[in-house]
PDB file of C-alpha atoms in Angstrom:
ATOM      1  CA  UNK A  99       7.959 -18.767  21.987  1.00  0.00           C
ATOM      2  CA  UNK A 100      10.335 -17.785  24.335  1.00  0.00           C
ATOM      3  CA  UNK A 101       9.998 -15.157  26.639  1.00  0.00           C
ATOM      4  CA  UNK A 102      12.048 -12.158  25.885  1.00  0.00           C
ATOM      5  CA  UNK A 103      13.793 -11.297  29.362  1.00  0.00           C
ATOM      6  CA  UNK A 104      15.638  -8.226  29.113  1.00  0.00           C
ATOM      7  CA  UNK A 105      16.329  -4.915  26.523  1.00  0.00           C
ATOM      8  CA  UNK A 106      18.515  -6.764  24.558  1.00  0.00           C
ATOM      9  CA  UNK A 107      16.297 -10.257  24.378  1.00  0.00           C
ATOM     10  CA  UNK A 108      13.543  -7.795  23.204  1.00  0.00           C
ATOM     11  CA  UNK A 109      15.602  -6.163  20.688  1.00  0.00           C
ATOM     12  CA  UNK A 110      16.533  -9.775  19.442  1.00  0.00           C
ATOM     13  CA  UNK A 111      13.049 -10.961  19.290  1.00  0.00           C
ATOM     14  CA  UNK A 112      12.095  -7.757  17.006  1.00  0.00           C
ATOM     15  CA  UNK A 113      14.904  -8.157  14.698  1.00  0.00           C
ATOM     16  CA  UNK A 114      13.192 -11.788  14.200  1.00  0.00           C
ATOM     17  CA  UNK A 115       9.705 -10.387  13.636  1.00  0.00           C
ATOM     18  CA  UNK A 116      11.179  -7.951  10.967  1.00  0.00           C
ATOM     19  CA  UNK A 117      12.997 -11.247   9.505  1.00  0.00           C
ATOM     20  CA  UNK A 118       9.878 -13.423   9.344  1.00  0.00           C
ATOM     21  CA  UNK A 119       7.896 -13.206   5.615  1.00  0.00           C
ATOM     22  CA  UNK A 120       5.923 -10.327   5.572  1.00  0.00           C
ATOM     23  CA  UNK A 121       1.916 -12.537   5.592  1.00  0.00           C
ATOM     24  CA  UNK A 122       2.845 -13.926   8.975  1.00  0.00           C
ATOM     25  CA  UNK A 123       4.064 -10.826  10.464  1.00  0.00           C
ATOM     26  CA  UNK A 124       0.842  -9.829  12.174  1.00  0.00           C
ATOM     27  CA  UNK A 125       0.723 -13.295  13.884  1.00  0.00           C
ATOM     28  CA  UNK A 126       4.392 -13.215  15.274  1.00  0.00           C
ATOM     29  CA  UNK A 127       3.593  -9.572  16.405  1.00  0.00           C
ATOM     30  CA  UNK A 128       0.664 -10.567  17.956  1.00  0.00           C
ATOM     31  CA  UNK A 129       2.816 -13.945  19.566  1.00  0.00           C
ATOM     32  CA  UNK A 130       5.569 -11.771  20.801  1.00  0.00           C
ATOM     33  CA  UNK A 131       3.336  -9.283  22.747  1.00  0.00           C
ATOM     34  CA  UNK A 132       1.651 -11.977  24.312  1.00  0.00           C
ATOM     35  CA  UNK A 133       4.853 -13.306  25.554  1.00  0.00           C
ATOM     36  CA  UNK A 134       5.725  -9.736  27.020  1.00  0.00           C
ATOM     37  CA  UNK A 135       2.402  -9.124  28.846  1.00  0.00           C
ATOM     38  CA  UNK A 136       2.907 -10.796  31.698  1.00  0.00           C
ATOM     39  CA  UNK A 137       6.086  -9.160  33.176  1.00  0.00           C
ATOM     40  CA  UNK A 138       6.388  -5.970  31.225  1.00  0.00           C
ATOM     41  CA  UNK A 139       2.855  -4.668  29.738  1.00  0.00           C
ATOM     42  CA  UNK A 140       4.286  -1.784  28.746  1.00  0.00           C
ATOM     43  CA  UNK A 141       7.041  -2.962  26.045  1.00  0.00           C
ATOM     44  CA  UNK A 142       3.761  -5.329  25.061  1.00  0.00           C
ATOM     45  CA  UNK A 143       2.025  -2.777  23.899  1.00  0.00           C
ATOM     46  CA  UNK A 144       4.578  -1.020  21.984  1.00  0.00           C
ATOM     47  CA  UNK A 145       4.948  -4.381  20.297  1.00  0.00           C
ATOM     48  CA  UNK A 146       0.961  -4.829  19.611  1.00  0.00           C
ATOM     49  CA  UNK A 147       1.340  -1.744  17.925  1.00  0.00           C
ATOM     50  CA  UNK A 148       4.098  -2.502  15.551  1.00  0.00           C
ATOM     51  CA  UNK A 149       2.992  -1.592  12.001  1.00  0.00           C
ATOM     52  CA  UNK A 150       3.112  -4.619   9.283  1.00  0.00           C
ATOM     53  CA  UNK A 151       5.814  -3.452   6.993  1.00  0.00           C
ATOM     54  CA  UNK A 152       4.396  -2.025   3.447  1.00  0.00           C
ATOM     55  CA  UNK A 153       5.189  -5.003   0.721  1.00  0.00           C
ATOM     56  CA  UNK A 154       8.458  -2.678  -0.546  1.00  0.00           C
ATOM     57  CA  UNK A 155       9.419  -1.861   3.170  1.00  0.00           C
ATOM     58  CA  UNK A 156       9.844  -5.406   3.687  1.00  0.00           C
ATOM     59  CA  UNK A 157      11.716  -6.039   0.408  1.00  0.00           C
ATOM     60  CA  UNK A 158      14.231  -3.042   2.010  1.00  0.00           C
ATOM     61  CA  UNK A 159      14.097  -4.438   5.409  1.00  0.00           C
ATOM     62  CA  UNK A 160      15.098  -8.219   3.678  1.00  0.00           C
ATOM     63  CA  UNK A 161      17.998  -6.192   1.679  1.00  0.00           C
ATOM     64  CA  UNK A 162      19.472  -4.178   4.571  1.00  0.00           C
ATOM     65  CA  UNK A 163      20.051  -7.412   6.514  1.00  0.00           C
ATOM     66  CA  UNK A 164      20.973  -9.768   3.234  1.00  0.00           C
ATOM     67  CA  UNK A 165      23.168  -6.587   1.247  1.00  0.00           C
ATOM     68  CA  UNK A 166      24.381  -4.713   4.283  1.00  0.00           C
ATOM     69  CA  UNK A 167      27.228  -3.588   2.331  1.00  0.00           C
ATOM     70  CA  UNK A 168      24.930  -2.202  -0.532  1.00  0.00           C
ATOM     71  CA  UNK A 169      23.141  -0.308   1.654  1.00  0.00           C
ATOM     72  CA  UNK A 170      26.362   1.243   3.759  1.00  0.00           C
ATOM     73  CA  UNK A 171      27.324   2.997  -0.261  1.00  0.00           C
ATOM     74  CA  UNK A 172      23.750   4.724  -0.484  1.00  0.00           C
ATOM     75  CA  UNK A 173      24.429   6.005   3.129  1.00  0.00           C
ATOM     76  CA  UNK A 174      28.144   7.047   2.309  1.00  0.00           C
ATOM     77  CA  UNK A 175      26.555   8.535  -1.264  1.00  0.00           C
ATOM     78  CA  UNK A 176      24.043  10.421   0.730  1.00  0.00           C
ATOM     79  CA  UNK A 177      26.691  12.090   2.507  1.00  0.00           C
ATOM     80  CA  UNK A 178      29.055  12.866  -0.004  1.00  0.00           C
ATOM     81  CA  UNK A 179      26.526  14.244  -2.106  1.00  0.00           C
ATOM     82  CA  UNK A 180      25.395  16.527   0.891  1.00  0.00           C
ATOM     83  CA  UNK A 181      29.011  17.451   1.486  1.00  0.00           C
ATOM     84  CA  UNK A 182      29.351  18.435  -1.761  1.00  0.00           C
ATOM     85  CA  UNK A 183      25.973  20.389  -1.835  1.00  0.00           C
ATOM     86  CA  UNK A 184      27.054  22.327   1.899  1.00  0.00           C
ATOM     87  CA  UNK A 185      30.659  23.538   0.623  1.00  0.00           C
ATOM     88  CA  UNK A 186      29.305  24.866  -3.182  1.00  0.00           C
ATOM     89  CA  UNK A 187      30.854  21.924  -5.217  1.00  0.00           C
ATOM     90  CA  UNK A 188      30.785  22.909  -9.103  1.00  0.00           C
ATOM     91  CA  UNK A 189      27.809  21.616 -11.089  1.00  0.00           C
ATOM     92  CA  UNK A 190      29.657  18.753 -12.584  1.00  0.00           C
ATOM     93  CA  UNK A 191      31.194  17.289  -9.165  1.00  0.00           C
ATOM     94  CA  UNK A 192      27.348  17.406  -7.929  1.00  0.00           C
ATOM     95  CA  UNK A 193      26.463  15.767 -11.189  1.00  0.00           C
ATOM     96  CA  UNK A 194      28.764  12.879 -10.745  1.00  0.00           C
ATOM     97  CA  UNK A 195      27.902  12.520  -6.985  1.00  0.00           C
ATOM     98  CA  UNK A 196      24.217  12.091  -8.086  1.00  0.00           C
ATOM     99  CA  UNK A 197      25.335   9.512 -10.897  1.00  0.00           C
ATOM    100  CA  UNK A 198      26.865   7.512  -8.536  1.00  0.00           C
ATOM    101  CA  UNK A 199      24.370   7.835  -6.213  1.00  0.00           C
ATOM    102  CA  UNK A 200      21.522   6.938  -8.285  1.00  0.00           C
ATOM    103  CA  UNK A 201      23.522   4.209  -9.922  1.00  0.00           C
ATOM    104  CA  UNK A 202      23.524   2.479  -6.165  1.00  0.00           C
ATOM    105  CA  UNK A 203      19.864   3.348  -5.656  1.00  0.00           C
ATOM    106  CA  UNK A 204      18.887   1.564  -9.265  1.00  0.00           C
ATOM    107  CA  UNK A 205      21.157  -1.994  -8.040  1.00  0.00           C
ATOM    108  CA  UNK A 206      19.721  -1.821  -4.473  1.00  0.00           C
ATOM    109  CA  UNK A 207      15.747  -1.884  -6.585  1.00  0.00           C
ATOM    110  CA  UNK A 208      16.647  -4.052  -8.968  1.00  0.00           C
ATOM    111  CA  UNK A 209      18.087  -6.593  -5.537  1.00  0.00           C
ATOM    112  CA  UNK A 210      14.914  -5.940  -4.072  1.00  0.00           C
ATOM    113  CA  UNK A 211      12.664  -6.400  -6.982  1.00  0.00           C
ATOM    114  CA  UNK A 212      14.619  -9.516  -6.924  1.00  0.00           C
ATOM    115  CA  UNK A 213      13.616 -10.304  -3.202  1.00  0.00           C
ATOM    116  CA  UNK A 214       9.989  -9.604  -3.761  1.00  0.00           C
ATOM    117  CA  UNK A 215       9.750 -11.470  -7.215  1.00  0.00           C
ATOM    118  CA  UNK A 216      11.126 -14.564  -5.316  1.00  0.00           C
ATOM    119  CA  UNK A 217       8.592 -14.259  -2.608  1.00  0.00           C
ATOM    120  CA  UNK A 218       5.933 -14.485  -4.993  1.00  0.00           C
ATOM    121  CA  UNK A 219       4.986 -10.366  -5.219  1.00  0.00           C
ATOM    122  CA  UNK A 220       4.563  -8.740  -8.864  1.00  0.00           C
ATOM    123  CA  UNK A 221       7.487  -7.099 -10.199  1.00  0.00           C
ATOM    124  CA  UNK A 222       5.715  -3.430 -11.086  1.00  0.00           C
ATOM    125  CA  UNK A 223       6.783  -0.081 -12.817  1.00  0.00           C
ATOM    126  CA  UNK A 224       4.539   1.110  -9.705  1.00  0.00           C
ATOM    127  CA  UNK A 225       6.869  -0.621  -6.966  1.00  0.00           C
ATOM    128  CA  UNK A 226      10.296   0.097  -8.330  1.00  0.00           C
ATOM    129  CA  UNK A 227       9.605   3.315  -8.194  1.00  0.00           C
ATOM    130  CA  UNK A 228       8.284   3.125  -4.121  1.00  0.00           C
ATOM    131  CA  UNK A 229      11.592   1.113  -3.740  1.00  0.00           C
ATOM    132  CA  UNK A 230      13.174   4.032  -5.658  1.00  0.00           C
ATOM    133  CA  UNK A 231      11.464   6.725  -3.998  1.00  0.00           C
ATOM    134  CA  UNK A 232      12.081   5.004  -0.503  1.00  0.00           C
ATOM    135  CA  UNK A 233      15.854   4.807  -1.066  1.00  0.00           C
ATOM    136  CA  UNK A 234      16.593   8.018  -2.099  1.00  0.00           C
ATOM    137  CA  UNK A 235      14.506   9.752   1.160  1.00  0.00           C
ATOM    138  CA  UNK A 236      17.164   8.141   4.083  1.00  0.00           C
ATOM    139  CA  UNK A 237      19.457  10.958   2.836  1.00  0.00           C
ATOM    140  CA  UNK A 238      16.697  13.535   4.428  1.00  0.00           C
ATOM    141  CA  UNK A 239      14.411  11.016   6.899  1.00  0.00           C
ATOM    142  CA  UNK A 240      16.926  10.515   9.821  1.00  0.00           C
ATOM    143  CA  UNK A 241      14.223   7.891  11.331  1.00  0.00           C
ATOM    144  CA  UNK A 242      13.512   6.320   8.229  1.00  0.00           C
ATOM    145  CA  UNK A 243      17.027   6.363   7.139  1.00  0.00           C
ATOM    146  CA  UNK A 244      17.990   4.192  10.878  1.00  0.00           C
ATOM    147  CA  UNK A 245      14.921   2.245  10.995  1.00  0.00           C
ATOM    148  CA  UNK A 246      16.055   0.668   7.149  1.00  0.00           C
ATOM    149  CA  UNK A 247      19.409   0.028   8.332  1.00  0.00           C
ATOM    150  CA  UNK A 248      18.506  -1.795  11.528  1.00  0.00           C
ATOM    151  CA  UNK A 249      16.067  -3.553   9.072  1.00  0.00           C
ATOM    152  CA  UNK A 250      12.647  -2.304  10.589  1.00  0.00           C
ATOM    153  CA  UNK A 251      11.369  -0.063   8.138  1.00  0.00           C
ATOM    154  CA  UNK A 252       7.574  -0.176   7.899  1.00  0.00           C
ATOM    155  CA  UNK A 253       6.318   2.288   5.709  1.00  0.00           C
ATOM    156  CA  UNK A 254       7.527   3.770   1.785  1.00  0.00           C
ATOM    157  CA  UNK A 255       9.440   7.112   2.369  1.00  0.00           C
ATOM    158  CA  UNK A 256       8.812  10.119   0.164  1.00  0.00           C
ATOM    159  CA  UNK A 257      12.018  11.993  -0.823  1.00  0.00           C
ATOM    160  CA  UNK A 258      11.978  16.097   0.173  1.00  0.00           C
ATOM    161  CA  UNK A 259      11.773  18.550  -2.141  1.00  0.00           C
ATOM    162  CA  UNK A 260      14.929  20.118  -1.659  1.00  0.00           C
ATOM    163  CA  UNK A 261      16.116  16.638  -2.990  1.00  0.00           C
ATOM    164  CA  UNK A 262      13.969  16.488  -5.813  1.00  0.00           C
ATOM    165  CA  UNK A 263      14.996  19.531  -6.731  1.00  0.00           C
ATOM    166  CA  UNK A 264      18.777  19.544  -6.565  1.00  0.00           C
ATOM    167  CA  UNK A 265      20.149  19.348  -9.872  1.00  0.00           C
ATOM    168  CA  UNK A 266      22.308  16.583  -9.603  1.00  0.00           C
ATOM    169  CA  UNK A 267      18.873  14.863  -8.286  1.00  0.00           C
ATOM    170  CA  UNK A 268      17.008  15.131 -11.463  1.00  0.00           C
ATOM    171  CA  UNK A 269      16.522  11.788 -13.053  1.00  0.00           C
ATOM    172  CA  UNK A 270      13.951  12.189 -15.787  1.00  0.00           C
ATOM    173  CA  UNK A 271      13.259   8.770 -16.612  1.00  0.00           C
ATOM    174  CA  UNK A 272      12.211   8.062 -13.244  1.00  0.00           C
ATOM    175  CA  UNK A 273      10.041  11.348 -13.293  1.00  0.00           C
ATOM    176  CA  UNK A 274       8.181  10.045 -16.317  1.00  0.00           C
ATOM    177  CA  UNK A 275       7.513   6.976 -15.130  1.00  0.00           C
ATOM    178  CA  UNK A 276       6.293   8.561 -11.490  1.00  0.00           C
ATOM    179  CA  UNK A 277       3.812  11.065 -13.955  1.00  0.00           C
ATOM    180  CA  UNK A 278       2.734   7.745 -16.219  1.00  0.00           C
ATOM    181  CA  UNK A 279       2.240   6.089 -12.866  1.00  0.00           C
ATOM    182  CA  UNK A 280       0.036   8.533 -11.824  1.00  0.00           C
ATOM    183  CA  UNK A 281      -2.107   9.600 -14.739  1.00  0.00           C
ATOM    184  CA  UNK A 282      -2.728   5.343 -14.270  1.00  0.00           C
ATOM    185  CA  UNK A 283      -3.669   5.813 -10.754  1.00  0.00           C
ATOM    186  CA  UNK A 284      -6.109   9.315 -11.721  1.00  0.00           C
ATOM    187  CA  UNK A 285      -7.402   7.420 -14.375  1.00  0.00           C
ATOM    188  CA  UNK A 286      -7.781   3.781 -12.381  1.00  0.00           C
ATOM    189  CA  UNK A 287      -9.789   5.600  -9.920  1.00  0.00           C
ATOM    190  CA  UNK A 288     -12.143   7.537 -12.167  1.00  0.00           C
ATOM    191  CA  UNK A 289     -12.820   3.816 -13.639  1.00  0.00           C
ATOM    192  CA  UNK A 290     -13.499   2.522 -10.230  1.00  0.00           C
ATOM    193  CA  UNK A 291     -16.119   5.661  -9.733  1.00  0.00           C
ATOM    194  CA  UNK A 292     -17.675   5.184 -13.033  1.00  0.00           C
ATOM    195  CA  UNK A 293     -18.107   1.577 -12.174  1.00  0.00           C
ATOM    196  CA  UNK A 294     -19.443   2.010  -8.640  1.00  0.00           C
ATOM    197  CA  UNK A 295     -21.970   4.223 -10.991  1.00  0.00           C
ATOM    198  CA  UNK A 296     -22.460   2.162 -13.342  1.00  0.00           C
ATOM    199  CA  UNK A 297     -23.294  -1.009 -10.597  1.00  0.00           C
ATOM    200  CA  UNK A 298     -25.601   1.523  -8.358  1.00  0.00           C
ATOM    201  CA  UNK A 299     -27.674   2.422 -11.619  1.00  0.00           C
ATOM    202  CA  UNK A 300     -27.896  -0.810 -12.781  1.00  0.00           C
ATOM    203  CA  UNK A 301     -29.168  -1.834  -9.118  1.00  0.00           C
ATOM    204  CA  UNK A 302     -31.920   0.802  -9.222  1.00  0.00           C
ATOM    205  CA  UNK A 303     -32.855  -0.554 -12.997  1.00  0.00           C
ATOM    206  CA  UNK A 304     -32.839  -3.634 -11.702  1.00  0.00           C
ATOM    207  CA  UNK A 305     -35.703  -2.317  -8.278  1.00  0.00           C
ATOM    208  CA  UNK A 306     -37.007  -0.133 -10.766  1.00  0.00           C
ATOM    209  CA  UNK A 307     -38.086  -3.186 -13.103  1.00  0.00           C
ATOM    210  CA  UNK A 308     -38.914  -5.707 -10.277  1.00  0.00           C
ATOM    211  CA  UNK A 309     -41.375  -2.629  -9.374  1.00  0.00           C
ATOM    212  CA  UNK A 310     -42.951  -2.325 -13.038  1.00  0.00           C
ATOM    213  CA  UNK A 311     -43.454  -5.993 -12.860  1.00  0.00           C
ATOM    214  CA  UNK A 312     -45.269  -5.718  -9.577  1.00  0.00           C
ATOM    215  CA  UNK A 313     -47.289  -2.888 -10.743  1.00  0.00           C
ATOM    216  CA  UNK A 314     -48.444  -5.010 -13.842  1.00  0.00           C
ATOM    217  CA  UNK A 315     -48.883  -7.906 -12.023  1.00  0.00           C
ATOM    218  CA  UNK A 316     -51.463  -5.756  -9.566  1.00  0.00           C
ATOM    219  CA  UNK A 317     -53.126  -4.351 -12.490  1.00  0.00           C
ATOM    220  CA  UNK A 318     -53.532  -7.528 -13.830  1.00  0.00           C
ATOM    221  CA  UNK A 319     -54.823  -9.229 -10.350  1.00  0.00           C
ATOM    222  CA  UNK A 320     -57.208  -5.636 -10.356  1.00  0.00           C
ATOM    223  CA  UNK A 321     -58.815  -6.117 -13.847  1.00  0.00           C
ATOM    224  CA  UNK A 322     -59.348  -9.722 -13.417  1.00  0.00           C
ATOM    225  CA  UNK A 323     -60.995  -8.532  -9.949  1.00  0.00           C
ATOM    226  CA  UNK A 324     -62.940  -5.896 -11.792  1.00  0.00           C
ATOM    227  CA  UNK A 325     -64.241  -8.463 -14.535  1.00  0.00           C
ATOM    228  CA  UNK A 326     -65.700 -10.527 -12.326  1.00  0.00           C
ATOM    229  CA  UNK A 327     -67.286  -7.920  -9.934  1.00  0.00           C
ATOM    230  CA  UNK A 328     -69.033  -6.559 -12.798  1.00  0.00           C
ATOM    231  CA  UNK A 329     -70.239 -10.610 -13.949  1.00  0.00           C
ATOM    232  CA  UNK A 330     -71.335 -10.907 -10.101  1.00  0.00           C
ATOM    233  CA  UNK A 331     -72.842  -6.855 -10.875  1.00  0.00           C
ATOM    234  CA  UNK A 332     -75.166  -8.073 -13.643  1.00  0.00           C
ATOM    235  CA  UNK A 333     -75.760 -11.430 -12.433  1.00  0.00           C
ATOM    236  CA  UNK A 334     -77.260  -9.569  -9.616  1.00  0.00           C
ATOM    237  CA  UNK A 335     -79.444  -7.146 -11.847  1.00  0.00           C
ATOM    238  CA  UNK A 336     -80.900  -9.993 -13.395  1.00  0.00           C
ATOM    239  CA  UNK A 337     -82.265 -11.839 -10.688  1.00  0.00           C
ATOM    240  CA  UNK A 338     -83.330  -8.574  -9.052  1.00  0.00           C
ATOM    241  CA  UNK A 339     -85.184  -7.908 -12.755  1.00  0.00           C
ATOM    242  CA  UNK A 340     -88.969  -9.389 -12.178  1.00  0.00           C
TER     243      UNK A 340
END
């Protein structure tokens, strides 16, 4: 690798790390630092401590650089819909401005659905709606918001309430599918408890038999013992018996 030499020669070398597919991520990371640490430690360990995008993040990040375009009409959605919710817009201006928006938001997941399906990752209920969720938070997470459109995002976003909230925000189908999705994730984990449960009482069936057995194997070993002290017992008697 070559040695990044200045600001923008870092910036260059990052914008290939977030380009690279997301299992050898850790290992450019890891490359690039080790190029940086011997004139500028510093910038090294920022790198070292780069996060590995989330598997959506990266979908986004792979989108924002592939679908710039897409991406620039959630932005300019975001901010019509927030100029329209600062100067009192009527309820069905706000209405359409949502519509549109989400109608931008549900192309840019089904694009990176796309992007993930082709890199081999599930398509999931579950991870169009982090995609979803994601997209619709850069209105309200200025850092999250930049770091997707340079292409660097590394974690899923949650969307504020005051979004949620809005009226023109409410997309019901998407909020049953976020409840379904987690009643599946309350009830996934209570399975995962009642098997760790089930697996620890099995293992101390499992001790608590290999234990009976021992104990009846000592009994046995003990009786046979006792049998023949008692034989050596009389055999004893009668040769002490004139």
């Amino acid at each position: 690798m070559t040695t990044p030499g200045n600001e923008s020669d870092v910036e260059g070398a990052l914008d290939r790390l977030y380009s690279v597919p997301m299992e050898q991520f850790t290992r450019e990371r890891d490359a690039l630092a080790r190029a940086l640490r011997s004139h500028d430690r510093e910038t090294a360990a920022r790198v070292k401590s780069l996060r590995r995008p989330t598997v959506t993040a990266w979908a986004l990040n792979r989108l924002a650089r592939e679908s710039p375009g897409e991406l620039a009409r959630l932005f300019d959605a975001d901010a019509a819909l927030a100029r329209s919710q600062r100067e009192g817009a009527g309820r069905e201006a706000l209405a359409e401005a949502g519509r549109a928006r989400r109608e931008i938001i549900r192309r840019l997941v089904a694009s990176a659905a796309s992007i993930l399906a082709a890199a081999g990752h599930p398509d999931s209920p579950a991870g169009r709606d982090r995609l979803a969720q994601s997209l619709s938070a850069v209105a309200i997470d200025g850092e999250g918001g930049e770091a997707l459109a340079r292409g660097r995002l590394t974690r899923d976003l949650t969307p504020s309430s005051l979004w949620e909230s809005a009226p023109a925000e409410v997309d019901p189908a998407m909020e049953r599918r976020q409840e379904l999705q987690r009643t599946a994730e309350e009830i996934a984990a209570e399975v995962r408890r009642l098997e760790a449960e089930a697996s620890a009482l099995e293992a101390e069936a499992d001790r608590a038999d290999r234990a009976a057995r021992a104990a009846r194997s000592a009994a046995t070993e003990a009786r046979r013992k006792a049998i023949k002290a008692a034989e050596r017992a009389e055999e004893a008697a009668r040769a002490a018996d004139p």
